[in-house]
Amino acid sequence: MGLLRIIVNRILEDVAAALAALSLLAMLAAQGGRFSDRLDIATHFAPVFIVLAMLSALLAALTPAGRLRRVTLGMAGGAIVLSSLLILPEVFRDAGPAAEEAQGPTLKIVQLNSWSARNQTMDETAEWILAQDPDIVVLEEATRRFQRAFESRADYHRTCNPEDRCEVIIYSKVAPLSGGLEPVDAGAYFPSTRATFAAPGGDFTVIGAHYTWPIPAGPQQQQSLRLTTMAQRYDRDRLIIAGDFNSTPWSFTLRRQDEALGLSRRNKAMLSWPAMAFSRWNIHMPLPFLAIDHVYAGKDWKTVSVERGPSLGSDHFPVVVTLALAPAG
């Protein structure tokens, strides 16, 4: 029995030390995201590493007192502190003006990456979206089959860019006054579209966007530059931007974008990926761990509600935001 206890303690010590060291090194690297886009990649996984650090501390607490235990607890504590420095600003930030209750007309937006042809429940996904009775639907990776499934069930107006095969679509109940994005000589290309609508007190514009992954570093930051340049052409106070940004709010890339756009990101620390099994190995995650789908709005919009929808057939959860336009004046 004594030998078994020694073996178990050794395994616990080694596993705890390895997890703590990995978490600490990753979160130390993540702090370098302040000046390096490559190191910023580590910031996206801050929630994962804070959980691993907590787990390592728990395992270490089960081992005999000694130098290794103290070192492991110290590394775990350091990783937790560094992770918190990334996560807590998002938790406590101002998400923009809120409406105590919906007064007058509201605008309901559903944002969803429909996961292209890999979505095996396109009909059910389309039905769920329409059941929310949205005024605006922003879709990424919407295949022709998904477009047919959606359009056969409701009379919405479609705005998209045929040059990128309508990879990003804005569906709207009312016809837009205009649509499409003019060429911008800044940043890397990315799938996007724009629709402008009439409203009391002045028009408002919706931009849909889909960024590439943060790996390798560089292209996503260039896309952010391009979006920021595009957004400057429209009334910022009434502008809405929604999409799959493949970027988390604890990253310095998204923090810089938030500041550059000058809009309020209305969903706060909302984990939206993965919603179901992903990758060629059909990996299932018990909980989503990346917050990468976002909705921005200018100061003329007040937030009525922000919700995450259910797992549908995509690897993303839908984000549902209801806004109220402040009275003109």
XYZ file of C-alpha atoms in Angstrom:
329
model
C 0.000 0.000 0.000
C 2.925 2.307 0.827
C 4.500 1.700 -2.582
C 1.219 2.413 -4.356
C 0.861 5.687 -2.479
C 4.384 6.709 -3.471
C 3.662 5.944 -7.136
C 0.363 7.862 -7.079
C 1.986 10.864 -5.384
C 4.804 10.898 -7.922
C 2.343 10.831 -10.818
C 0.285 13.638 -9.255
C 3.414 15.714 -8.639
C 4.676 15.287 -12.192
C 1.317 15.987 -13.832
C 0.656 19.014 -11.620
C 4.125 20.447 -12.254
C 3.856 19.909 -16.011
C 0.422 21.571 -16.237
C 1.533 24.489 -14.079
C 4.724 25.028 -16.096
C 2.867 24.823 -19.416
C 0.204 27.286 -18.254
C 2.739 29.735 -16.857
C 4.910 29.688 -19.982
C 1.879 30.114 -22.257
C 0.531 33.058 -20.273
C 3.957 34.677 -20.053
C 4.153 34.438 -23.834
C 0.629 35.848 -24.117
C 1.674 39.032 -22.338
C 4.028 39.561 -25.262
C 0.945 40.066 -27.419
C 1.168 43.697 -26.358
C 3.979 44.105 -28.902
C 3.976 40.900 -31.023
C 1.175 39.532 -33.193
C 2.809 36.100 -33.045
C 2.801 36.009 -29.253
C -0.740 37.385 -29.256
C -1.896 33.996 -30.556
C -1.482 32.604 -27.022
C -3.947 35.125 -25.565
C -6.890 33.447 -27.273
C -6.449 30.398 -25.037
C -6.355 32.259 -21.717
C -9.563 30.558 -20.451
C -8.047 27.154 -21.217
C -4.823 27.866 -19.378
C -6.493 29.379 -16.335
C -8.492 26.156 -15.981
C -5.344 24.048 -16.423
C -3.541 26.172 -13.833
C -6.376 25.715 -11.357
C -6.341 21.981 -12.017
C -2.593 21.831 -11.440
C -2.992 23.685 -8.133
C -5.681 21.237 -7.052
C -3.506 18.245 -7.935
C -0.515 19.781 -6.181
C -2.586 20.298 -3.036
C -3.133 16.529 -2.922
C 0.607 15.789 -2.867
C 2.942 15.735 0.150
C 4.363 19.058 1.333
C 7.750 19.839 -0.107
C 9.766 22.005 -2.473
C 8.167 20.655 -5.666
C 4.707 21.300 -4.288
C 5.612 24.903 -3.426
C 7.134 25.483 -6.851
C 4.106 23.967 -8.587
C 1.671 26.088 -6.572
C 3.776 29.158 -7.329
C 3.745 28.476 -11.075
C 0.006 27.778 -11.011
C -0.639 30.991 -9.093
C 1.439 32.967 -11.562
C -0.450 31.480 -14.511
C -3.791 32.301 -12.874
C -2.744 35.912 -12.285
C -1.451 36.350 -15.844
C -4.591 34.767 -17.325
C -6.768 37.008 -15.180
C -4.943 40.079 -16.473
C -6.191 39.121 -19.939
C -9.711 37.957 -19.079
C -10.921 40.347 -16.357
C -10.804 43.562 -18.442
C -13.351 41.965 -20.777
C -15.571 40.869 -17.901
C -15.696 44.338 -16.341
C -15.645 46.571 -19.431
C -18.483 48.873 -20.471
C -20.514 47.158 -23.205
C -22.235 50.346 -24.332
C -25.525 52.068 -23.525
C -28.319 49.789 -22.362
C -32.071 50.217 -22.575
C -33.864 49.465 -19.313
C -36.738 48.210 -21.407
C -37.608 48.220 -25.070
C -39.361 51.491 -25.871
C -40.491 51.899 -29.432
C -39.059 50.032 -32.431
C -36.204 47.599 -31.909
C -33.747 45.900 -34.235
C -33.098 42.201 -33.666
C -29.890 40.778 -35.143
C -28.848 37.142 -35.479
C -25.151 36.549 -36.168
C -24.093 33.030 -37.216
C -21.312 31.274 -39.051
C -23.353 28.486 -40.668
C -20.245 26.279 -41.219
C -20.568 25.892 -44.997
C -21.355 22.395 -46.303
C -20.400 20.713 -43.032
C -23.666 21.833 -41.455
C -25.811 18.697 -41.579
C -28.974 20.388 -40.258
C -29.373 23.341 -42.604
C -33.165 23.190 -42.682
C -33.414 23.100 -38.886
C -30.878 25.913 -38.608
C -32.853 28.095 -41.022
C -36.071 27.381 -39.141
C -34.510 28.320 -35.806
C -33.204 31.606 -37.195
C -36.601 32.516 -38.601
C -38.313 31.520 -35.351
C -36.384 34.354 -33.678
C -38.156 36.792 -36.029
C -34.952 38.777 -36.675
C -34.852 42.061 -38.537
C -31.263 41.443 -39.638
C -29.404 38.153 -40.148
C -25.646 38.202 -40.713
C -24.334 34.880 -42.036
C -20.845 33.632 -42.802
C -19.970 30.505 -44.793
C -23.508 30.344 -46.162
C -23.583 27.791 -48.989
C -26.078 27.935 -51.838
C -27.939 25.063 -50.233
C -28.245 26.977 -46.972
C -29.338 30.092 -48.853
C -32.089 28.078 -50.546
C -33.158 26.591 -47.214
C -33.445 30.060 -45.707
C -34.947 31.906 -48.655
C -37.591 29.248 -49.323
C -39.011 29.820 -45.841
C -39.209 33.617 -45.683
C -39.184 36.746 -47.802
C -35.956 38.468 -46.761
C -33.810 40.781 -48.853
C -30.293 39.508 -49.506
C -27.184 41.684 -49.686
C -23.799 40.137 -50.455
C -20.686 40.404 -52.589
C -20.858 38.066 -55.621
C -17.094 38.393 -56.082
C -16.504 36.293 -52.952
C -19.453 34.003 -53.782
C -21.631 35.655 -51.147
C -19.495 34.152 -48.382
C -20.942 36.821 -46.063
C -24.635 37.646 -46.392
C -26.876 40.224 -44.764
C -30.540 39.228 -44.843
C -33.035 41.941 -43.922
C -36.790 42.230 -43.565
C -36.797 45.610 -45.262
C -35.038 46.457 -48.487
C -31.746 48.318 -48.014
C -31.228 51.728 -49.535
C -27.861 50.563 -50.840
C -25.402 47.731 -50.415
C -21.883 46.574 -51.098
C -18.470 47.829 -50.043
C -16.271 50.067 -52.140
C -12.655 48.959 -52.662
C -10.262 49.896 -49.878
C -6.529 50.199 -50.466
C -5.518 49.047 -46.985
C -5.079 45.704 -45.283
C -5.628 42.162 -46.512
C -8.779 41.113 -48.328
C -11.512 39.471 -46.311
C -15.106 38.399 -47.046
C -17.511 41.170 -46.083
C -20.596 43.065 -47.166
C -22.593 46.154 -46.256
C -26.237 47.252 -46.258
C -27.616 50.703 -45.418
C -31.202 51.173 -44.243
C -33.581 54.071 -43.696
C -34.547 54.904 -40.123
C -36.073 57.815 -38.202
C -33.485 60.515 -37.696
C -31.124 59.184 -40.347
C -29.906 56.080 -42.127
C -27.968 53.313 -40.403
C -25.466 50.838 -41.826
C -24.772 47.175 -41.092
C -21.448 45.559 -42.046
C -20.953 41.794 -41.996
C -17.404 40.453 -41.719
C -15.504 37.164 -41.584
C -11.858 37.116 -40.515
C -9.303 34.410 -41.085
C -7.696 32.491 -38.209
C -5.094 34.259 -36.067
C -2.546 31.655 -37.204
C -0.302 32.631 -38.936
C 0.033 36.092 -37.446
C -0.415 39.037 -39.775
C -3.378 38.486 -42.135
C -6.005 38.885 -39.408
C -4.431 42.133 -38.223
C -4.451 43.360 -41.829
C -8.141 42.486 -42.104
C -8.809 44.508 -38.975
C -7.048 47.478 -40.567
C -9.177 47.087 -43.690
C -12.423 46.908 -41.697
C -11.482 49.983 -39.690
C -10.842 51.883 -42.913
C -14.175 50.740 -44.374
C -16.090 51.688 -41.237
C -14.844 55.278 -41.391
C -17.033 55.862 -44.453
C -20.277 55.490 -42.500
C -22.010 57.274 -39.634
C -20.204 55.780 -36.634
C -22.989 56.623 -34.193
C -25.455 54.466 -36.146
C -23.081 51.827 -37.455
C -23.488 48.114 -36.653
C -20.790 45.524 -37.393
C -21.362 41.798 -36.872
C -19.408 38.730 -37.832
C -17.126 35.834 -37.106
C -13.880 37.594 -36.218
C -11.924 34.484 -35.195
C -10.484 36.694 -32.467
C -11.170 36.672 -28.733
C -11.686 39.714 -26.486
C -8.679 38.800 -24.314
C -6.403 39.226 -27.328
C -4.594 42.484 -27.906
C -5.606 42.315 -31.571
C -9.294 42.618 -30.736
C -8.641 45.222 -28.043
C -6.877 47.378 -30.621
C -9.759 46.867 -33.038
C -12.299 47.873 -30.390
C -10.424 51.116 -29.853
C -9.885 51.804 -33.557
C -13.532 51.260 -34.492
C -14.825 53.494 -31.716
C -17.904 51.280 -31.328
C -19.189 49.308 -28.348
C -18.930 45.532 -28.628
C -22.306 44.523 -27.218
C -21.629 40.862 -26.374
C -19.318 40.497 -23.396
C -17.115 37.413 -22.830
C -19.610 35.297 -24.786
C -18.029 31.941 -25.656
C -19.289 30.913 -29.095
C -16.968 28.128 -30.334
C -17.024 25.152 -30.626
C -20.723 24.350 -30.581
C -20.301 20.729 -31.658
C -17.751 18.182 -32.831
C -15.048 19.654 -35.043
C -11.937 18.673 -36.994
C -11.268 15.503 -38.967
C -10.994 13.593 -35.680
C -14.573 14.519 -34.700
C -13.439 16.038 -31.402
C -16.199 16.885 -28.923
C -15.696 19.626 -26.327
C -17.931 19.737 -23.239
C -18.041 23.545 -23.317
C -17.148 26.300 -25.785
C -13.877 28.038 -24.953
C -13.392 30.711 -27.644
C -15.336 33.990 -27.819
C -14.952 34.817 -31.508
C -18.382 35.995 -32.750
C -19.098 39.652 -32.027
C -21.626 42.430 -32.603
C -20.582 46.099 -32.468
C -22.889 49.114 -32.446
C -22.513 52.893 -32.310
C -23.638 55.085 -29.443
C -27.073 55.818 -30.938
C -27.994 52.173 -30.315
C -29.021 50.968 -26.867
C -28.751 47.302 -25.973
C -32.053 45.648 -25.094
C -30.732 42.086 -24.836
C -27.763 39.890 -25.748
C -28.170 36.117 -25.905
C -26.300 33.090 -27.139
C -28.458 30.692 -29.115
C -28.360 26.888 -28.958
C -26.112 24.485 -30.808
C -27.720 24.113 -34.233
C -25.611 22.389 -36.859
C -22.672 24.727 -37.031
C -19.457 24.685 -35.050
C -20.450 28.190 -33.877
C -23.225 29.193 -31.516
C -25.477 31.970 -32.836
C -25.357 35.370 -31.165
C -28.677 37.225 -30.861
C -28.602 40.946 -30.083
C -31.614 43.251 -29.809
C -30.965 46.986 -30.079
C -33.123 50.080 -29.739
C -32.366 53.255 -31.653
C -32.176 56.293 -29.404
C -34.708 59.003 -30.322
C -33.325 61.597 -32.701
C -32.352 64.709 -31.247
